Coordinates of N, CA and C and ligand atoms in Angstrom, one line a residue:
M1 N 93.9 122.8 85.7 CA 92.4 122.9 85.4 C 91.7 121.7 85.9
I2 N 90.6 121.9 86.7 CA 89.8 120.7 87.1 C 88.6 120.7 86.2
I3 N 88.4 119.6 85.5 CA 87.2 119.7 84.6 C 85.9 119.5 85.3
D4 N 85.0 120.3 84.9 CA 83.7 120.3 85.5 C 83.1 118.9 85.2
P5 N 82.6 118.1 86.2 CA 82.0 116.8 85.9 C 80.9 116.9 84.8
A6 N 80.2 118.0 84.7 CA 79.2 118.2 83.7 C 79.8 118.3 82.3
E7 N 81.1 118.6 82.2 CA 81.7 118.8 80.9 C 82.2 117.4 80.3
V8 N 82.2 116.4 81.2 CA 82.8 115.1 80.8 C 82.2 114.6 79.5
N9 N 80.9 114.8 79.3 CA 80.3 114.2 78.1 C 80.7 115.0 76.8
K10 N 81.5 116.0 77.0 CA 82.0 116.7 75.8 C 83.4 116.2 75.5
M11 N 83.8 115.1 76.1 CA 85.2 114.6 75.9 C 85.3 114.2 74.4
T12 N 86.5 114.4 73.9 CA 86.7 114.3 72.4 C 87.7 113.1 72.2
T13 N 87.4 112.4 71.1 CA 88.4 111.4 70.7 C 89.2 112.0 69.6
K14 N 90.5 112.3 69.8 CA 91.3 112.9 68.8 C 91.7 111.9 67.8
E15 N 91.3 112.1 66.6 CA 91.6 111.1 65.5 C 93.1 111.3 65.1
K16 N 93.7 112.4 65.5 CA 95.0 112.7 64.9 C 96.0 111.6 65.2
N17 N 96.8 111.3 64.3 CA 97.7 110.2 64.4 C 98.9 110.4 65.2
V18 N 98.9 110.0 66.4 CA 100.0 110.2 67.4 C 101.0 109.0 67.1
V19 N 102.3 109.4 66.9 CA 103.3 108.3 66.8 C 104.1 108.3 68.1
P20 N 103.8 107.3 69.0 CA 104.5 107.3 70.3 C 106.0 107.3 70.1
L21 N 106.6 108.0 71.1 CA 108.1 108.2 71.0 C 108.8 106.8 71.0
F22 N 108.2 105.8 71.6 CA 108.9 104.5 71.6 C 108.8 103.8 70.2
M23 N 108.1 104.4 69.2 CA 108.1 103.9 67.9 C 109.1 104.8 67.0
S24 N 109.8 105.7 67.6 CA 110.8 106.5 66.9 C 111.9 105.7 66.3
D25 N 112.6 106.3 65.4 CA 113.7 105.5 64.8 C 114.8 105.1 65.8
K26 N 115.0 106.1 66.7 CA 116.1 105.8 67.8 C 115.7 104.6 68.6
A27 N 114.4 104.6 69.1 CA 114.0 103.5 70.0 C 114.0 102.2 69.2
L28 N 113.5 102.3 67.9 CA 113.5 101.1 67.1 C 114.9 100.5 66.9
T29 N 115.9 101.4 66.6 CA 117.2 101.0 66.4 C 117.8 100.3 67.6
R30 N 117.5 100.8 68.8 CA 118.0 100.2 70.0 C 117.3 98.9 70.3
A31 N 116.0 98.8 70.0 CA 115.2 97.6 70.1 C 115.8 96.5 69.2
I32 N 116.2 96.9 68.0 CA 116.8 95.9 67.1 C 118.1 95.4 67.6
K33 N 118.9 96.4 68.2 CA 120.2 96.0 68.8 C 120.0 95.0 69.9
I34 N 119.0 95.2 70.7 CA 118.8 94.2 71.8 C 118.4 92.9 71.3
K35 N 117.5 92.9 70.2 CA 117.1 91.6 69.6 C 118.3 90.9 69.0
S36 N 119.2 91.7 68.3 CA 120.3 91.0 67.7 C 121.2 90.4 68.8
F37 N 121.4 91.1 69.9 CA 122.2 90.6 71.0 C 121.7 89.3 71.5
L38 N 120.3 89.2 71.6 CA 119.7 88.0 72.1 C 119.8 86.9 71.0
F39 N 119.7 87.3 69.8 CA 119.7 86.3 68.7 C 121.1 85.6 68.7
E40 N 122.1 86.4 68.9 CA 123.5 85.9 68.9 C 123.7 84.9 70.0
R41 N 122.8 85.0 71.0 CA 122.9 84.0 72.2 C 121.8 83.0 72.1
G42 N 121.3 82.8 70.9 CA 120.4 81.7 70.6 C 118.9 82.0 70.9
I43 N 118.5 83.2 71.1 CA 117.1 83.6 71.4 C 116.5 84.4 70.3
D44 N 115.6 83.8 69.6 CA 115.0 84.5 68.5 C 113.7 85.2 69.0
L45 N 113.8 86.4 69.4 CA 112.7 87.0 70.1 C 111.5 87.2 69.2
D46 N 111.7 87.5 67.9 CA 110.6 87.7 67.0 C 109.8 86.5 66.6
H47 N 110.4 85.3 66.8 CA 109.7 84.1 66.4 C 109.5 83.1 67.5
S48 N 109.4 83.6 68.7 CA 109.1 82.7 69.8 C 107.7 82.9 70.3
P49 N 107.1 81.9 71.0 CA 105.8 82.1 71.5 C 105.7 83.3 72.4
K50 N 104.5 83.9 72.4 CA 104.4 85.2 73.2 C 104.8 85.1 74.6
E51 N 104.5 84.0 75.3 CA 104.8 83.9 76.7 C 106.3 83.8 76.9
R52 N 107.0 83.1 76.0 CA 108.5 82.9 76.1 C 109.1 84.3 75.8
R53 N 108.6 85.0 74.8 CA 109.1 86.4 74.5 C 109.0 87.3 75.7
F54 N 107.9 87.2 76.4 CA 107.7 88.0 77.6 C 108.6 87.7 78.7
E55 N 108.8 86.4 78.9 CA 109.8 85.9 80.0 C 111.2 86.4 79.7
V56 N 111.6 86.3 78.4 CA 112.9 86.7 78.0 C 113.0 88.3 78.2
L57 N 112.0 89.0 77.8 CA 112.0 90.4 78.0 C 112.2 90.8 79.4
K58 N 111.5 90.2 80.3 CA 111.6 90.5 81.8 C 113.0 90.2 82.3
R59 N 113.5 89.0 81.9 CA 114.8 88.6 82.3 C 115.9 89.6 81.8
T60 N 115.7 90.0 80.5 CA 116.7 90.9 79.9 C 116.6 92.3 80.6
I61 N 115.4 92.8 80.9 CA 115.3 94.1 81.5 C 116.0 94.1 82.8
K62 N 115.9 93.0 83.5 CA 116.6 92.9 84.9 C 118.1 93.1 84.8
K63 N 118.7 92.8 83.6 CA 120.1 92.9 83.4 C 120.5 94.3 82.8
C64 N 119.5 95.1 82.5 CA 119.8 96.4 81.8 C 120.7 97.3 82.7
R65 N 121.7 97.8 82.0 CA 122.6 98.8 82.7 C 122.8 100.0 81.8
A66 N 121.7 100.3 80.9 CA 121.9 101.3 79.9 C 122.0 102.7 80.5
C67 N 121.5 102.9 81.7 CA 121.6 104.3 82.3 C 121.9 104.1 83.8
S68 N 122.1 105.2 84.5 CA 122.5 105.1 85.9 C 121.4 104.8 86.9
F69 N 120.2 104.8 86.4 CA 119.1 104.5 87.4 C 119.3 103.1 88.1
R70 N 119.9 102.2 87.3 CA 120.1 100.8 87.8 C 120.9 100.8 89.1
E71 N 121.8 101.8 89.3 CA 122.6 101.9 90.5 C 121.8 102.5 91.7
E72 N 120.6 103.0 91.4 CA 119.8 103.7 92.5 C 118.7 102.7 93.0
C73 N 118.5 101.7 92.3 CA 117.3 100.8 92.7 C 117.9 99.4 93.1
S74 N 117.0 98.6 93.8 CA 117.5 97.3 94.1 C 117.5 96.4 92.9
A75 N 116.5 96.5 92.0 CA 116.5 95.8 90.7 C 115.3 96.4 90.0
P76 N 115.3 96.3 88.7 CA 114.1 96.8 87.9 C 112.8 96.1 88.3
V77 N 111.7 96.8 88.2 CA 110.4 96.1 88.6 C 109.7 95.8 87.2
S78 N 109.5 94.5 87.1 CA 108.9 94.0 85.8 C 107.4 94.4 85.8
P79 N 106.9 94.5 84.5 CA 105.4 94.7 84.4 C 104.7 93.5 85.0
Q80 N 103.4 93.7 85.2 CA 102.6 92.6 85.8 C 101.2 92.6 85.2
G81 N 100.7 91.4 85.0 CA 99.3 91.2 84.5 C 99.3 90.4 83.3
P82 N 98.1 90.0 82.8 CA 98.0 89.1 81.6 C 98.5 89.8 80.4
I83 N 99.4 89.1 79.6 CA 99.9 89.8 78.5 C 98.9 89.8 77.3
D84 N 97.8 89.1 77.4 CA 96.8 89.2 76.4 C 95.7 90.2 76.8
S85 N 95.9 91.0 77.9 CA 94.9 91.9 78.3 C 94.8 93.0 77.2
R86 N 93.5 93.5 77.0 CA 93.4 94.6 76.0 C 93.7 96.0 76.7
I87 N 93.9 95.9 78.0 CA 94.0 97.1 78.8 C 95.3 97.3 79.5
V88 N 96.0 98.4 79.3 CA 97.3 98.6 79.9 C 97.2 99.9 80.7
F89 N 97.8 99.9 81.9 CA 98.0 101.1 82.7 C 99.5 101.3 82.7
Q90 N 100.0 102.5 82.4 CA 101.4 102.8 82.4 C 101.7 104.0 83.3
G91 N 102.5 103.8 84.3 CA 102.8 104.8 85.3 C 104.2 105.4 84.9
R92 N 104.8 106.0 85.9 CA 106.1 106.7 85.7 C 107.3 105.8 86.0
N93 N 107.6 105.5 87.2 CA 108.6 104.5 87.6 C 108.3 104.0 89.0
P94 N 108.8 102.9 89.4 CA 108.5 102.3 90.7 C 108.8 103.3 91.8
G95 N 108.0 103.3 92.9 CA 108.3 104.0 94.1 C 109.1 103.1 95.1
R96 N 109.3 103.6 96.3 CA 110.1 102.9 97.3 C 109.5 101.5 97.6
V97 N 108.1 101.5 97.8 CA 107.4 100.3 98.1 C 107.6 99.3 97.0
E98 N 107.4 99.8 95.8 CA 107.5 98.9 94.6 C 108.9 98.3 94.4
D99 N 109.9 99.2 94.7 CA 111.3 98.7 94.6 C 111.5 97.6 95.6
R100 N 110.9 97.6 96.7 CA 111.0 96.6 97.7 C 110.2 95.3 97.3
E101 N 109.0 95.5 96.9 CA 108.1 94.4 96.7 C 108.2 93.8 95.3
K102 N 108.7 94.6 94.4 CA 108.9 94.1 93.0 C 107.6 93.9 92.2
I103 N 106.6 94.7 92.6 CA 105.4 94.7 91.7 C 105.0 96.2 91.4
P104 N 104.6 96.5 90.2 CA 104.3 97.9 89.9 C 103.0 98.3 90.7
F105 N 102.9 99.5 91.1 CA 101.8 100.1 91.8 C 101.2 99.1 92.9
S106 N 102.1 98.8 93.8 CA 101.7 97.9 94.9 C 100.4 98.4 95.6
P107 N 99.4 97.6 95.8 CA 98.2 98.0 96.5 C 98.6 98.5 98.0
R108 N 99.8 98.2 98.5 CA 100.2 98.6 99.8 C 100.7 100.0 99.8
A109 N 101.0 100.6 98.6 CA 101.4 102.0 98.6 C 100.1 102.8 98.3
K110 N 100.2 104.1 98.7 CA 98.9 104.9 98.6 C 98.5 105.1 97.1
G111 N 99.4 105.3 96.2 CA 99.1 105.5 94.8 C 98.5 104.2 94.2
G112 N 99.1 103.0 94.6 CA 98.6 101.7 94.1 C 97.2 101.4 94.6
S113 N 97.0 101.8 95.8 CA 95.7 101.6 96.5 C 94.6 102.4 95.8
L114 N 95.0 103.7 95.4 CA 94.0 104.5 94.7 C 93.7 104.0 93.3
L115 N 94.8 103.4 92.7 CA 94.7 102.9 91.3 C 93.6 101.8 91.3
E116 N 93.4 101.1 92.4 CA 92.4 100.0 92.4 C 91.0 100.7 92.2
K117 N 90.8 101.9 92.6 CA 89.6 102.6 92.4 C 89.4 102.9 90.9
Y118 N 90.5 103.2 90.2 CA 90.4 103.5 88.8 C 89.8 102.2 88.1
F119 N 90.4 101.0 88.5 CA 90.0 99.8 87.9 C 88.6 99.5 88.1
E120 N 88.2 99.7 89.4 CA 86.8 99.4 89.8 C 85.8 100.3 89.0
T121 N 86.2 101.5 88.9 CA 85.2 102.5 88.1 C 85.1 102.0 86.7
L122 N 86.2 101.4 86.2 CA 86.1 100.9 84.8 C 85.4 99.5 84.7
G123 N 85.1 99.0 85.9 CA 84.4 97.7 85.9 C 85.5 96.6 85.8
L124 N 86.7 96.8 86.2 CA 87.8 95.8 86.1 C 88.4 95.4 87.4
R125 N 89.0 94.3 87.4 CA 89.8 93.9 88.6 C 91.3 94.0 88.2
R126 N 92.2 94.2 89.2 CA 93.6 94.3 89.0 C 94.1 93.1 88.1
D127 N 93.6 91.9 88.4 CA 94.2 90.8 87.6 C 93.7 90.7 86.2
Q128 N 92.9 91.7 85.8 CA 92.5 91.7 84.4 C 93.3 92.7 83.5
V129 N 94.1 93.5 84.2 CA 94.8 94.6 83.5 C 96.3 94.3 83.5
Y130 N 97.0 94.9 82.6 CA 98.5 94.8 82.5 C 99.0 96.1 83.0
I131 N 99.9 96.0 83.9 CA 100.4 97.2 84.6 C 101.9 97.4 84.3
T132 N 102.3 98.5 83.8 CA 103.7 98.7 83.5 C 104.1 100.1 83.8
N133 N 105.4 100.4 83.6 CA 105.9 101.8 83.9 C 106.7 102.3 82.7
T134 N 106.9 103.6 82.7 CA 107.7 104.3 81.7 C 109.2 103.9 81.8
V135 N 109.6 103.9 83.1 CA 111.0 103.5 83.5 C 110.8 102.4 84.5
F136 N 111.7 101.4 84.4 CA 111.5 100.2 85.2 C 112.2 100.3 86.6
C137 N 113.1 101.3 86.7 CA 113.9 101.4 87.9 C 113.4 102.5 88.8
Y138 N 113.5 102.3 90.1 CA 113.3 103.3 91.1 C 114.4 104.4 91.0
T139 N 114.0 105.6 91.2 CA 115.0 106.7 91.2 C 115.0 107.3 92.6
E140 N 116.2 107.6 93.1 CA 116.4 108.0 94.5 C 115.5 109.2 94.8
N141 N 115.0 109.2 96.1 CA 114.1 110.2 96.6 C 112.8 110.3 95.7
N142 N 112.5 109.3 95.0 CA 111.3 109.2 94.2 C 111.2 110.4 93.3
R143 N 112.4 110.8 92.8 CA 112.4 112.0 91.9 C 111.9 111.6 90.5
S144 N 111.5 112.5 89.7 CA 111.1 112.3 88.3 C 112.3 111.8 87.5
P145 N 112.2 110.7 86.8 CA 113.4 110.2 86.0 C 113.8 111.3 85.0
E146 N 115.1 111.4 84.9 CA 115.7 112.4 83.9 C 115.4 111.9 82.5
T147 N 115.4 112.8 81.5 CA 115.1 112.5 80.1 C 116.0 111.4 79.6
E148 N 117.2 111.4 79.9 CA 118.2 110.5 79.3 C 117.7 109.0 79.6
G149 N 117.4 108.8 80.9 CA 116.9 107.5 81.3 C 115.6 107.1 80.6
I150 N 114.7 108.1 80.5 CA 113.4 107.8 79.8 C 113.7 107.3 78.4
L151 N 114.6 108.1 77.7 CA 114.8 107.7 76.3 C 115.4 106.3 76.2
K152 N 116.3 106.0 77.1 CA 116.9 104.6 77.0 C 115.8 103.5 77.2
C153 N 114.9 103.8 78.1 CA 113.8 102.8 78.4 C 112.8 102.6 77.2
L154 N 112.8 103.6 76.3 CA 111.9 103.5 75.2 C 112.0 102.3 74.4
A155 N 113.3 101.8 74.3 CA 113.5 100.6 73.5 C 112.8 99.4 74.1
W156 N 112.8 99.3 75.4 CA 112.0 98.2 76.1 C 110.6 98.3 75.8
K157 N 110.1 99.6 75.8 CA 108.6 99.8 75.5 C 108.3 99.3 74.1
N158 N 109.2 99.5 73.2 CA 109.0 99.1 71.8 C 108.8 97.6 71.8
I159 N 109.8 96.9 72.4 CA 109.7 95.4 72.4 C 108.5 94.9 73.2
E160 N 108.2 95.6 74.3 CA 107.1 95.2 75.2 C 105.8 95.2 74.5
F161 N 105.5 96.3 73.8 CA 104.2 96.5 73.1 C 104.1 95.8 71.8
E162 N 105.2 95.2 71.3 CA 105.1 94.4 70.2 C 104.6 93.0 70.6
I163 N 104.8 92.7 71.9 CA 104.4 91.4 72.5 C 103.0 91.6 73.0
V164 N 102.8 92.5 73.9 CA 101.5 92.8 74.5 C 100.7 93.6 73.5
Q165 N 99.5 93.3 73.2 CA 98.9 94.1 72.1 C 97.6 94.8 72.6
P166 N 97.8 95.9 73.3 CA 96.7 96.5 74.0 C 95.8 97.3 73.0
K167 N 94.5 97.4 73.5 CA 93.6 98.2 72.7 C 93.5 99.6 73.4
F168 N 93.6 99.6 74.7 CA 93.6 100.9 75.5 C 94.8 101.0 76.4
I169 N 95.5 102.1 76.2 CA 96.6 102.4 77.1 C 96.3 103.6 78.0
F170 N 96.2 103.4 79.3 CA 95.9 104.5 80.2 C 97.3 105.1 80.6
L171 N 97.5 106.3 80.3 CA 98.8 107.0 80.6 C 98.7 107.7 81.9
L172 N 99.4 107.3 83.0 CA 99.2 107.9 84.3 C 100.2 109.0 84.5
G173 N 99.8 110.2 84.4 CA 100.7 111.3 84.7 C 101.6 111.8 83.5
N174 N 102.3 112.9 83.8 CA 103.0 113.6 82.7 C 104.1 112.8 82.0
D175 N 104.9 112.0 82.9 CA 106.0 111.3 82.3 C 105.5 110.2 81.3
A176 N 104.5 109.5 81.7 CA 103.9 108.5 80.8 C 103.4 109.2 79.5
I177 N 102.7 110.2 79.7 CA 102.1 110.9 78.6 C 103.2 111.4 77.6
R178 N 104.2 112.0 78.2 CA 105.3 112.6 77.3 C 106.1 111.5 76.6
S179 N 106.1 110.3 77.2 CA 106.9 109.2 76.6 C 106.2 108.7 75.4
Y180 N 104.9 109.1 75.2 CA 104.2 108.8 73.9 C 104.1 110.0 73.0
M181 N 103.7 111.1 73.6 CA 103.4 112.3 72.8 C 104.5 113.2 72.5
G182 N 105.6 113.0 73.1 CA 106.8 114.0 73.0 C 107.1 114.6 74.3
L183 N 108.3 114.9 74.5 CA 108.8 115.3 75.9 C 108.3 116.7 76.3
D184 N 107.8 117.5 75.3 CA 107.3 118.8 75.7 C 105.8 118.9 75.6
Y185 N 105.1 117.8 75.6 CA 103.7 117.8 75.5 C 103.0 118.5 76.7
P186 N 101.8 119.1 76.5 CA 101.2 119.8 77.6 C 100.9 118.9 78.7
S187 N 100.8 119.5 79.9 CA 100.5 118.7 81.1 C 99.2 118.1 81.1
V188 N 99.0 117.0 81.8 CA 97.8 116.2 81.8 C 96.6 117.1 82.3
L189 N 97.0 118.1 83.1 CA 95.9 119.1 83.6 C 95.2 119.7 82.4
R190 N 95.9 119.8 81.3 CA 95.2 120.5 80.1 C 94.5 119.4 79.2
I191 N 94.9 118.2 79.3 CA 94.4 117.3 78.3 C 93.6 116.1 78.9
I192 N 93.4 116.2 80.2 CA 92.5 115.1 80.8 C 91.1 115.2 80.2
G193 N 90.6 114.0 79.8 CA 89.3 114.0 79.1 C 89.5 113.8 77.6
D194 N 90.7 114.0 77.1 CA 90.9 113.7 75.7 C 91.3 112.2 75.5
V195 N 91.0 111.7 74.4 CA 91.3 110.3 74.0 C 92.0 110.3 72.7
Y196 N 93.2 109.8 72.5 CA 93.9 109.8 71.2 C 93.9 108.4 70.6
K197 N 93.8 108.5 69.3 CA 93.9 107.2 68.6 C 95.3 107.1 68.0
T198 N 95.8 105.9 68.0 CA 97.1 105.7 67.3 C 97.2 104.3 66.7
D199 N 98.2 104.0 66.0 CA 98.4 102.8 65.4 C 99.7 102.1 66.0
L200 N 99.5 101.0 66.7 CA 100.6 100.4 67.3 C 100.9 99.0 66.6
F201 N 101.9 98.9 65.9 CA 102.3 97.7 65.2 C 101.1 97.2 64.4
G202 N 100.4 98.2 63.7 CA 99.3 97.8 62.8 C 98.0 97.6 63.5
R203 N 97.9 98.0 64.8 CA 96.6 97.8 65.5 C 96.1 99.2 66.0
E204 N 94.8 99.4 65.9 CA 94.3 100.6 66.4 C 94.3 100.6 67.9
T205 N 94.8 101.7 68.5 CA 95.0 101.7 70.0 C 94.6 103.1 70.5
Y206 N 93.9 103.1 71.6 CA 93.5 104.3 72.2 C 94.4 104.7 73.3
L207 N 94.9 106.0 73.3 CA 95.8 106.5 74.4 C 94.9 107.4 75.2
I208 N 94.9 107.1 76.5 CA 94.0 107.9 77.4 C 94.8 108.5 78.6
P209 N 95.1 109.8 78.5 CA 95.8 110.4 79.6 C 95.0 110.6 80.8
L210 N 95.6 110.2 82.0 CA 94.9 110.4 83.3 C 95.8 111.0 84.3
Y211 N 95.2 111.5 85.4 CA 96.1 111.9 86.5 C 96.8 110.7 87.0
H212 N 98.1 110.9 87.4 CA 98.8 109.9 88.2 C 98.1 109.7 89.5
P213 N 97.9 108.5 90.0 CA 97.2 108.3 91.3 C 97.9 109.0 92.5
A214 N 99.3 109.1 92.4 CA 100.0 109.8 93.5 C 99.6 111.3 93.5
H215 N 99.4 111.9 92.3 CA 99.0 113.3 92.2 C 97.6 113.5 92.8
V216 N 96.7 112.5 92.6 CA 95.3 112.6 93.1 C 95.4 112.4 94.6
V217 N 96.2 111.5 95.1 CA 96.4 111.3 96.6 C 96.7 112.7 97.2
R218 N 97.5 113.5 96.5 CA 97.9 114.8 97.1 C 96.9 115.9 96.8
N219 N 96.0 115.6 95.9 CA 95.0 116.6 95.5 C 93.6 115.9 95.4
M220 N 93.0 115.6 96.5 CA 91.8 114.7 96.4 C 90.6 115.4 95.7
N221 N 90.8 116.8 95.6 CA 89.7 117.5 94.9 C 89.6 117.1 93.4
L222 N 90.7 116.4 92.9 CA 90.6 116.0 91.5 C 89.9 114.6 91.3
L223 N 89.6 114.0 92.4 CA 89.1 112.6 92.3 C 87.7 112.5 91.6
E224 N 86.8 113.5 91.9 CA 85.5 113.4 91.3 C 85.5 113.5 89.8
S225 N 86.3 114.5 89.3 CA 86.4 114.6 87.8 C 87.1 113.4 87.2
L226 N 88.1 112.9 87.9 CA 88.8 111.7 87.3 C 87.8 110.6 87.2
L227 N 87.0 110.3 88.2 CA 86.1 109.2 88.2 C 85.1 109.4 87.1
N228 N 84.7 110.6 86.9 CA 83.7 110.9 85.8 C 84.3 110.6 84.5
V229 N 85.6 110.9 84.3 CA 86.2 110.6 83.0 C 86.2 109.1 82.8
L230 N 86.6 108.4 83.9 CA 86.6 106.9 83.8 C 85.3 106.3 83.5
K231 N 84.2 106.8 84.1 CA 82.9 106.3 83.9 C 82.5 106.6 82.4
H232 N 82.9 107.7 81.9 CA 82.5 108.1 80.5 C 83.3 107.1 79.6
I233 N 84.5 106.8 79.9 CA 85.3 105.9 79.0 C 84.6 104.6 79.0
R234 N 84.2 104.1 80.2 CA 83.6 102.8 80.3 C 82.3 102.7 79.5
E235 N 81.5 103.8 79.5 CA 80.3 103.8 78.7 C 80.5 103.9 77.2
E236 N 81.5 104.8 76.9 CA 81.6 105.1 75.4 C 82.6 104.2 74.7
L237 N 83.6 103.7 75.4 CA 84.7 103.0 74.6 C 84.8 101.5 74.9
F238 N 84.4 101.1 76.0 CA 84.6 99.6 76.3 C 83.5 98.8 75.7
Ligands
URA301 N1 104.4 105.2 90.7 C1 104.5 104.8 89.4 O1 104.4 105.5 88.5 N2 104.7 103.5 89.2 C2 104.7 102.6 90.2 O2 104.9 101.4 89.9 C3 104.6 103.0 91.5 C4 104.4 104.3 91.7

């Protein structure tokens, strides 16, 4: 479904309480295991300054071998951007260019370049937003990561968003959306324009599903409605 630009002002903020998958008991248990592992090695992740916690997180992610994706990529791609940003963009997983350059949504890739347009429409620059992925490893042939790997990565998301405390999380494409809402959640085509409220570690957070930029690159007729959604969000929520 392509939403009619005139329909954008009917966008709804869903008050329903979404509990992101990465806050599930399973993700939480794995996050606790990771923290205990670090604690035994002298790193108290829960009581270190934010910057240190983030550095440890990135270093530990690089060593992750929890699923087979690690064998397919050159190394995991760490999130990028200010950790005190209110605004997070979350994609699927790094593409070939990102695997080489080690930055998420490289502006030199088509999707990353279009993402700059999302930022601009929201009145933001890239260096003001925090950019992350659902899965940190590239998967061969740029295929959608399988569920097992997505579930393993949820523990990292749990630790990551305990450190970064966003107000707005833009979910780029179905994999990002489903890693919050549940793996059988309707496609973004049906929910674009909806805004969900949730509680993340005691803070009110808005979840905003958007088309993945790579999807828009392949279907440029979606661009106008997407930009209208972004303009509406800028006017109503920021
Ligand atoms: N696609 C994504 O979802 N993430 C990236 O970092 C690059 C491409």
